[in-house]
Amino acid sequence: MADDREGTAVKKQKKFFISNTITLVMVLIAMFIFFSLASRHFLSTYNILSMVSNLSFMGIVAAVLTMVMISGEIDFSIGGNIGLTSVVAAILIEGGVPGILVVAICLVMGCAIGVFNGFLVTVVGVNSIIATVGTMSVWRGLAYTFSDGRSVLAIDPVIDFLGRGSVFNIPFPIILFVIVFAISYVVMNLSKWGRKIYSIGVNPMASFLSGINVKQVKFLAFVFCGLAAALGGLILTSLSMVGMPQHGQGLELTIISAILLGGTALGGGKGQILGTLTGILILSVLYNGLTMLDVYYYHVQIAQGAVLIAVVATYEVRQKRLQQ
Amino acid sequence: MEKINKTFPGVVALDDVSIDLRKGEVLGILGENGAGKSTLIKILAGTYQKNSGKIEIDGKVVEFKNPAEAMSEGIRVIYQELNTLENLTVAENIFLGEQELKKSFPIINWRKMIKESRRILGQLKMDINPNTVMEDLAVSEKQVVEIAKAISKRAKILVMDEPTAALSEEDKDSLFEIIKTLKDSGVSIIYISHRLKEMFEITDRITVLRDGRKIDTVETKKSNDNQLVTMMVGRDISEMYPKRKVPIGEVLMKVKNLKAEGIKDVSFELRRGEILGIFGLLGSGKTHLVKALFGANPITGGEVYLNDEKVSIKKPWQARDNSIGLVPVDRKMEGLALMLGVKENITLANIKDLGKGFLIKKSLEAEKAKKWISSLGISTPSINQEVNSLSGGNQQKVVLARWLETGSKVIILNEPTRGIDVGSKVEIYKLMQDLCEKGAAVIMISSELPEILSISDRILVISAGKINCEFGTDEATEEKLMQTACIR
């Protein structure tokens, strides 16, 4: 008897898990079909490639932030990090520093930013929402200070290639995007470190009492996140050809929305890299498609918010039903 | 309460349980951990919702959606863990959420509240000043405040869940005096415990639960120890606590003058093949001791030796690397990552051995998981099943499997059989002895007297952060352990 019951429970669980991801992909496909029919330009190679290039830098940050969020923490300072990186890169280029060195410096700075966030959260013990909302404003302020509030032209062969170059006709940012997602997928689904991230997110105390160095794992996740945001900042600088302190403003919320849309839980322990990928794609297709249809920008924002709430509400309702 | 059913994911907690309570009587509910006592009470108190069945009070069918509704029917519950607010006064705690306002102006009528508190405490024959702050009271006094709180508004039914868990012998006697006073004033009392002796002292009738079913209700006067035990565990005592002779070897672990948070001075030796029982009441420092030994709490003094070598254990991973394993007291909060699978939980402490380099070799992990599932007899539909849906006994085996997989030689189990069914208990005891036969050693912290008396090779009694006494199994009795545990 007991075995029967457990058996059906498993079946239900599997169905639930698949249908959650599948629903999301179906929403994406439905949107895709709708916009292809509604707008002649939507399905053009040019539009698709530019859309994916534009989402690539967000996607890179989202993939890594997903790790931080599954571990039960959050990083709001990614937007500020992007702004600061972009300004520093442009200023260095303006000062005649060779492009490859600029990239190296910016990536190291990204790591340093991650180290600082990680230090605040794991060593000092500040709640990660508070710590990174604080540092968000610090990085942004530094970006304004260094640039004196102006936009700095950033033209350099290496930087240009990052955002606008292509290999075999595939835009380079898309290649970077795919690489980062592939690495994140392997790390989270197949690696020992990824296993630790999940277990910490599910139960930090049990993980600690099983000999997992919880603080060290979280610290490293913050460092990776800083690094990814710096890479995103460099790509955005290249795409826009300027370093601007406003770069990445508000982006943290868009990225976190995409991650939540993809099924990651705010409290940690639950989430999938592929879910985040779908989430980013849904938000981008929605934005791009509605813009193509000449929908007013303000209304596009309303639509994005509504989709986020609708999807997450569905998760909750399903979860409740499953528990009953 | 009639034919109450309650299921949780994967377990039937209550199966057609009916009880009846008469006015002014003390009804004992007796059962092992996991028999369904607490679940039944939580349904009566409105904390859980029943799946089916009905509750009648004075011939009227009632339906409780939340604790407030149960309270308004005069049902009051005193839980095992005290729910007092430490930084408020006694009077504030008694009238928490029900403070009376002055008639003239909507502010709290302090004078009346304090007067009422005095009256109620007097009725309970306790001399406590209502203006004392809770944290200055002893545990037993706090419990009296809880009772005062429960009867401050007319209580028809008072439920006490393991009220003596933290009490000394004398405190227990005064608690029983209070219960008798209440009973005489017409309050019906449900008294929950797994301690037989108390049942005979205080109850009028006893209902025995086992594995979520009601076995029977008997008149206390017409019953005896043996009858109740057989009803409670469903088998003979000797089968309940199987004990094998395991040869005891050399000293494996030596702890010398250990000091840490809540631990004043602890020294002991642990030998290969031995089960060392540590007995202590709530707040004796037993859980602090476990945490200090495992590196989860900082050690402030003293030394720990493993195989005659001094080791420094400051963090749990150092404990693990020194072959120490811990089965914590709270499985759900400290032991398991509930949303992960059986497999992930078994390998949790030994992720590094799941393959060469950076990646996990899935086939290797599955093989390891299957090995422990079959050798420990973990009942699960698959290695990927969420541990959340397993029964308490199987969950406990998963935690134990984790340390076997890690190759631990010293395994510390804190209340190893709390909240698990009788059958699993027996299996856990057997597994502990299997470990000892294979050359490991076990430290078992327990507050279950029969368990610690029957399974241990040696018993230490801890109280106020110090080891008070050591007993061999032949000299130890329930009375001796309780007496030494109460010395401060």
mmCIF file with all atom_site columns, C-alpha atoms in Angstrom, chain B residues 234-353:
data_model
loop_
_atom_site.group_PDB
_atom_site.id
_atom_site.type_symbol
_atom_site.label_atom_id
_atom_site.label_alt_id
_atom_site.label_comp_id
_atom_site.label_asym_id
_atom_site.label_entity_id
_atom_site.label_seq_id
_atom_site.pdbx_PDB_ins_code
_atom_site.Cartn_x
_atom_site.Cartn_y
_atom_site.Cartn_z
_atom_site.occupancy
_atom_site.B_iso_or_equiv
_atom_site.pdbx_formal_charge
_atom_site.auth_seq_id
_atom_site.auth_comp_id
_atom_site.auth_asym_id
_atom_site.auth_atom_id
_atom_site.pdbx_PDB_model_num
ATOM 1   C CA . GLY B 1 234 ? 3.844  -4.250 19.672 1.00 0.00 ? 234 GLY B CA 1
ATOM 2   C CA . ARG B 1 235 ? 6.598  -6.620 20.632 1.00 0.00 ? 235 ARG B CA 1
ATOM 3   C CA . ASP B 1 236 ? 8.626  -7.864 23.537 1.00 0.00 ? 236 ASP B CA 1
ATOM 4   C CA . ILE B 1 237 ? 11.069 -5.488 25.219 1.00 0.00 ? 237 ILE B CA 1
ATOM 5   C CA . SER B 1 238 ? 14.046 -7.717 24.456 1.00 0.00 ? 238 SER B CA 1
ATOM 6   C CA . GLU B 1 239 ? 13.224 -7.588 20.747 1.00 0.00 ? 239 GLU B CA 1
ATOM 7   C CA . MET B 1 240 ? 12.777 -3.846 21.028 1.00 0.00 ? 240 MET B CA 1
ATOM 8   C CA . TYR B 1 241 ? 16.319 -3.216 22.173 1.00 0.00 ? 241 TYR B CA 1
ATOM 9   C CA . PRO B 1 242 ? 18.517 -5.893 20.620 1.00 0.00 ? 242 PRO B CA 1
ATOM 10  C CA . LYS B 1 243 ? 21.992 -5.881 22.116 1.00 0.00 ? 243 LYS B CA 1
ATOM 11  C CA . ARG B 1 244 ? 24.886 -7.933 20.853 1.00 0.00 ? 244 ARG B CA 1
ATOM 12  C CA . LYS B 1 245 ? 28.251 -8.477 22.519 1.00 0.00 ? 245 LYS B CA 1
ATOM 13  C CA . VAL B 1 246 ? 30.846 -6.634 20.503 1.00 0.00 ? 246 VAL B CA 1
ATOM 14  C CA . PRO B 1 247 ? 34.486 -6.941 21.596 1.00 0.00 ? 247 PRO B CA 1
ATOM 15  C CA . ILE B 1 248 ? 35.725 -3.598 22.815 1.00 0.00 ? 248 ILE B CA 1
ATOM 16  C CA . GLY B 1 249 ? 39.142 -2.534 21.599 1.00 0.00 ? 249 GLY B CA 1
ATOM 17  C CA . GLU B 1 250 ? 41.686 0.205  22.144 1.00 0.00 ? 250 GLU B CA 1
ATOM 18  C CA . VAL B 1 251 ? 40.917 3.890  22.802 1.00 0.00 ? 251 VAL B CA 1
ATOM 19  C CA . LEU B 1 252 ? 39.854 5.565  19.573 1.00 0.00 ? 252 LEU B CA 1
ATOM 20  C CA . MET B 1 253 ? 38.974 9.024  20.803 1.00 0.00 ? 253 MET B CA 1
ATOM 21  C CA . LYS B 1 254 ? 39.988 10.848 23.939 1.00 0.00 ? 254 LYS B CA 1
ATOM 22  C CA . VAL B 1 255 ? 38.494 14.149 25.038 1.00 0.00 ? 255 VAL B CA 1
ATOM 23  C CA . LYS B 1 256 ? 40.280 16.055 27.793 1.00 0.00 ? 256 LYS B CA 1
ATOM 24  C CA . ASN B 1 257 ? 38.833 19.010 29.714 1.00 0.00 ? 257 ASN B CA 1
ATOM 25  C CA . LEU B 1 258 ? 36.851 20.234 26.730 1.00 0.00 ? 258 LEU B CA 1
ATOM 26  C CA . LYS B 1 259 ? 35.385 23.705 27.101 1.00 0.00 ? 259 LYS B CA 1
ATOM 27  C CA . ALA B 1 260 ? 33.039 25.389 24.651 1.00 0.00 ? 260 ALA B CA 1
ATOM 28  C CA . GLU B 1 261 ? 29.772 27.286 24.543 1.00 0.00 ? 261 GLU B CA 1
ATOM 29  C CA . GLY B 1 262 ? 27.499 25.551 27.071 1.00 0.00 ? 262 GLY B CA 1
ATOM 30  C CA . ILE B 1 263 ? 30.260 23.071 27.963 1.00 0.00 ? 263 ILE B CA 1
ATOM 31  C CA . LYS B 1 264 ? 32.260 23.708 31.129 1.00 0.00 ? 264 LYS B CA 1
ATOM 32  C CA . ASP B 1 265 ? 34.507 20.710 31.439 1.00 0.00 ? 265 ASP B CA 1
ATOM 33  C CA . VAL B 1 266 ? 34.062 17.425 29.643 1.00 0.00 ? 266 VAL B CA 1
ATOM 34  C CA . SER B 1 267 ? 36.493 14.521 29.534 1.00 0.00 ? 267 SER B CA 1
ATOM 35  C CA . PHE B 1 268 ? 35.891 11.000 28.306 1.00 0.00 ? 268 PHE B CA 1
ATOM 36  C CA . GLU B 1 269 ? 37.407 8.153  26.369 1.00 0.00 ? 269 GLU B CA 1
ATOM 37  C CA . LEU B 1 270 ? 35.785 6.257  23.545 1.00 0.00 ? 270 LEU B CA 1
ATOM 38  C CA . ARG B 1 271 ? 36.932 2.760  22.627 1.00 0.00 ? 271 ARG B CA 1
ATOM 39  C CA . ARG B 1 272 ? 36.714 0.897  19.363 1.00 0.00 ? 272 ARG B CA 1
ATOM 40  C CA . GLY B 1 273 ? 33.562 -1.219 19.145 1.00 0.00 ? 273 GLY B CA 1
ATOM 41  C CA . GLU B 1 274 ? 31.847 0.670  21.919 1.00 0.00 ? 274 GLU B CA 1
ATOM 42  C CA . ILE B 1 275 ? 28.524 2.480  22.116 1.00 0.00 ? 275 ILE B CA 1
ATOM 43  C CA . LEU B 1 276 ? 28.978 5.300  24.586 1.00 0.00 ? 276 LEU B CA 1
ATOM 44  C CA . GLY B 1 277 ? 25.642 6.634  25.795 1.00 0.00 ? 277 GLY B CA 1
ATOM 45  C CA . ILE B 1 278 ? 25.391 10.219 26.975 1.00 0.00 ? 278 ILE B CA 1
ATOM 46  C CA . PHE B 1 279 ? 22.267 11.048 28.938 1.00 0.00 ? 279 PHE B CA 1
ATOM 47  C CA . GLY B 1 280 ? 21.108 14.538 29.815 1.00 0.00 ? 280 GLY B CA 1
ATOM 48  C CA . LEU B 1 281 ? 17.962 16.593 30.217 1.00 0.00 ? 281 LEU B CA 1
ATOM 49  C CA . LEU B 1 282 ? 16.991 19.526 28.007 1.00 0.00 ? 282 LEU B CA 1
ATOM 50  C CA . GLY B 1 283 ? 19.522 22.316 28.519 1.00 0.00 ? 283 GLY B CA 1
ATOM 51  C CA . SER B 1 284 ? 22.160 20.045 30.026 1.00 0.00 ? 284 SER B CA 1
ATOM 52  C CA . GLY B 1 285 ? 24.653 20.936 27.291 1.00 0.00 ? 285 GLY B CA 1
ATOM 53  C CA . LYS B 1 286 ? 24.386 17.636 25.409 1.00 0.00 ? 286 LYS B CA 1
ATOM 54  C CA . THR B 1 287 ? 23.710 19.266 22.042 1.00 0.00 ? 287 THR B CA 1
ATOM 55  C CA . HIS B 1 288 ? 26.427 21.850 22.691 1.00 0.00 ? 288 HIS B CA 1
ATOM 56  C CA . LEU B 1 289 ? 28.816 18.991 23.340 1.00 0.00 ? 289 LEU B CA 1
ATOM 57  C CA . VAL B 1 290 ? 27.935 17.383 20.018 1.00 0.00 ? 290 VAL B CA 1
ATOM 58  C CA . LYS B 1 291 ? 28.446 20.635 18.145 1.00 0.00 ? 291 LYS B CA 1
ATOM 59  C CA . ALA B 1 292 ? 31.787 21.294 19.826 1.00 0.00 ? 292 ALA B CA 1
ATOM 60  C CA . LEU B 1 293 ? 33.061 17.770 19.086 1.00 0.00 ? 293 LEU B CA 1
ATOM 61  C CA . PHE B 1 294 ? 32.072 18.144 15.437 1.00 0.00 ? 294 PHE B CA 1
ATOM 62  C CA . GLY B 1 295 ? 33.641 21.587 15.014 1.00 0.00 ? 295 GLY B CA 1
ATOM 63  C CA . ALA B 1 296 ? 30.324 23.368 14.500 1.00 0.00 ? 296 ALA B CA 1
ATOM 64  C CA . ASN B 1 297 ? 30.782 25.402 17.686 1.00 0.00 ? 297 ASN B CA 1
ATOM 65  C CA . PRO B 1 298 ? 34.189 26.875 18.592 1.00 0.00 ? 298 PRO B CA 1
ATOM 66  C CA . ILE B 1 299 ? 36.188 25.022 21.243 1.00 0.00 ? 299 ILE B CA 1
ATOM 67  C CA . THR B 1 300 ? 37.574 27.359 23.889 1.00 0.00 ? 300 THR B CA 1
ATOM 68  C CA . GLY B 1 301 ? 39.732 24.927 25.804 1.00 0.00 ? 301 GLY B CA 1
ATOM 69  C CA . GLY B 1 302 ? 40.857 21.340 26.234 1.00 0.00 ? 302 GLY B CA 1
ATOM 70  C CA . GLU B 1 303 ? 42.108 18.722 23.822 1.00 0.00 ? 303 GLU B CA 1
ATOM 71  C CA . VAL B 1 304 ? 40.768 16.026 21.566 1.00 0.00 ? 304 VAL B CA 1
ATOM 72  C CA . TYR B 1 305 ? 42.859 12.980 20.625 1.00 0.00 ? 305 TYR B CA 1
ATOM 73  C CA . LEU B 1 306 ? 42.115 10.484 17.879 1.00 0.00 ? 306 LEU B CA 1
ATOM 74  C CA . ASN B 1 307 ? 44.218 7.306  17.889 1.00 0.00 ? 307 ASN B CA 1
ATOM 75  C CA . ASP B 1 308 ? 46.504 8.968  20.461 1.00 0.00 ? 308 ASP B CA 1
ATOM 76  C CA . GLU B 1 309 ? 47.150 11.856 18.131 1.00 0.00 ? 309 GLU B CA 1
ATOM 77  C CA . LYS B 1 310 ? 46.105 15.340 19.106 1.00 0.00 ? 310 LYS B CA 1
ATOM 78  C CA . VAL B 1 311 ? 43.738 16.822 16.539 1.00 0.00 ? 311 VAL B CA 1
ATOM 79  C CA . SER B 1 312 ? 42.420 20.311 16.087 1.00 0.00 ? 312 SER B CA 1
ATOM 80  C CA . ILE B 1 313 ? 38.811 20.362 14.953 1.00 0.00 ? 313 ILE B CA 1
ATOM 81  C CA . LYS B 1 314 ? 37.575 23.866 14.360 1.00 0.00 ? 314 LYS B CA 1
ATOM 82  C CA . LYS B 1 315 ? 35.189 23.253 11.460 1.00 0.00 ? 315 LYS B CA 1
ATOM 83  C CA . PRO B 1 316 ? 32.908 20.386 10.429 1.00 0.00 ? 316 PRO B CA 1
ATOM 84  C CA . TRP B 1 317 ? 35.052 19.530 7.404  1.00 0.00 ? 317 TRP B CA 1
ATOM 85  C CA . GLN B 1 318 ? 38.015 18.965 9.697  1.00 0.00 ? 318 GLN B CA 1
ATOM 86  C CA . ALA B 1 319 ? 35.840 16.637 11.759 1.00 0.00 ? 319 ALA B CA 1
ATOM 87  C CA . ARG B 1 320 ? 34.812 14.812 8.602  1.00 0.00 ? 320 ARG B CA 1
ATOM 88  C CA . ASP B 1 321 ? 38.421 14.521 7.399  1.00 0.00 ? 321 ASP B CA 1
ATOM 89  C CA . ASN B 1 322 ? 39.296 13.066 10.800 1.00 0.00 ? 322 ASN B CA 1
ATOM 90  C CA . SER B 1 323 ? 36.641 10.363 10.265 1.00 0.00 ? 323 SER B CA 1
ATOM 91  C CA . ILE B 1 324 ? 34.079 11.816 12.625 1.00 0.00 ? 324 ILE B CA 1
ATOM 92  C CA . GLY B 1 325 ? 30.457 11.731 11.497 1.00 0.00 ? 325 GLY B CA 1
ATOM 93  C CA . LEU B 1 326 ? 27.397 13.427 12.958 1.00 0.00 ? 326 LEU B CA 1
ATOM 94  C CA . VAL B 1 327 ? 23.746 12.449 12.840 1.00 0.00 ? 327 VAL B CA 1
ATOM 95  C CA . PRO B 1 328 ? 22.184 15.652 14.195 1.00 0.00 ? 328 PRO B CA 1
ATOM 96  C CA . VAL B 1 329 ? 19.183 15.878 16.476 1.00 0.00 ? 329 VAL B CA 1
ATOM 97  C CA . ASP B 1 330 ? 16.967 17.731 14.018 1.00 0.00 ? 330 ASP B CA 1
ATOM 98  C CA . ARG B 1 331 ? 16.849 15.662 10.836 1.00 0.00 ? 331 ARG B CA 1
ATOM 99  C CA . LYS B 1 332 ? 14.860 18.141 8.824  1.00 0.00 ? 332 LYS B CA 1
ATOM 100 C CA . MET B 1 333 ? 16.700 21.301 9.797  1.00 0.00 ? 333 MET B CA 1
ATOM 101 C CA . GLU B 1 334 ? 20.233 20.031 10.269 1.00 0.00 ? 334 GLU B CA 1
ATOM 102 C CA . GLY B 1 335 ? 20.447 16.592 8.767  1.00 0.00 ? 335 GLY B CA 1
ATOM 103 C CA . LEU B 1 336 ? 18.957 16.538 5.316  1.00 0.00 ? 336 LEU B CA 1
ATOM 104 C CA . ALA B 1 337 ? 18.646 18.667 2.222  1.00 0.00 ? 337 ALA B CA 1
ATOM 105 C CA . LEU B 1 338 ? 14.958 17.751 2.007  1.00 0.00 ? 338 LEU B CA 1
ATOM 106 C CA . MET B 1 339 ? 14.318 18.918 -1.547 1.00 0.00 ? 339 MET B CA 1
ATOM 107 C CA . LEU B 1 340 ? 17.208 16.888 -2.916 1.00 0.00 ? 340 LEU B CA 1
ATOM 108 C CA . GLY B 1 341 ? 17.131 13.202 -3.728 1.00 0.00 ? 341 GLY B CA 1
ATOM 109 C CA . VAL B 1 342 ? 18.158 10.211 -1.634 1.00 0.00 ? 342 VAL B CA 1
ATOM 110 C CA . LYS B 1 343 ? 21.286 9.867  -3.760 1.00 0.00 ? 343 LYS B CA 1
ATOM 111 C CA . GLU B 1 344 ? 22.427 13.461 -3.292 1.00 0.00 ? 344 GLU B CA 1
ATOM 112 C CA . ASN B 1 345 ? 21.861 13.228 0.447  1.00 0.00 ? 345 ASN B CA 1
ATOM 113 C CA . ILE B 1 346 ? 23.824 10.022 0.794  1.00 0.00 ? 346 ILE B CA 1
ATOM 114 C CA . THR B 1 347 ? 26.866 11.441 -0.964 1.00 0.00 ? 347 THR B CA 1
ATOM 115 C CA . LEU B 1 348 ? 26.610 14.923 0.547  1.00 0.00 ? 348 LEU B CA 1
ATOM 116 C CA . ALA B 1 349 ? 29.562 14.667 2.926  1.00 0.00 ? 349 ALA B CA 1
ATOM 117 C CA . ASN B 1 350 ? 31.810 12.996 0.394  1.00 0.00 ? 350 ASN B CA 1
ATOM 118 C CA . ILE B 1 351 ? 31.264 14.860 -2.861 1.00 0.00 ? 351 ILE B CA 1
ATOM 119 C CA . LYS B 1 352 ? 34.990 14.830 -3.553 1.00 0.00 ? 352 LYS B CA 1
ATOM 120 C CA . ASP B 1 353 ? 34.986 11.061 -4.105 1.00 0.00 ? 353 ASP B CA 1
#
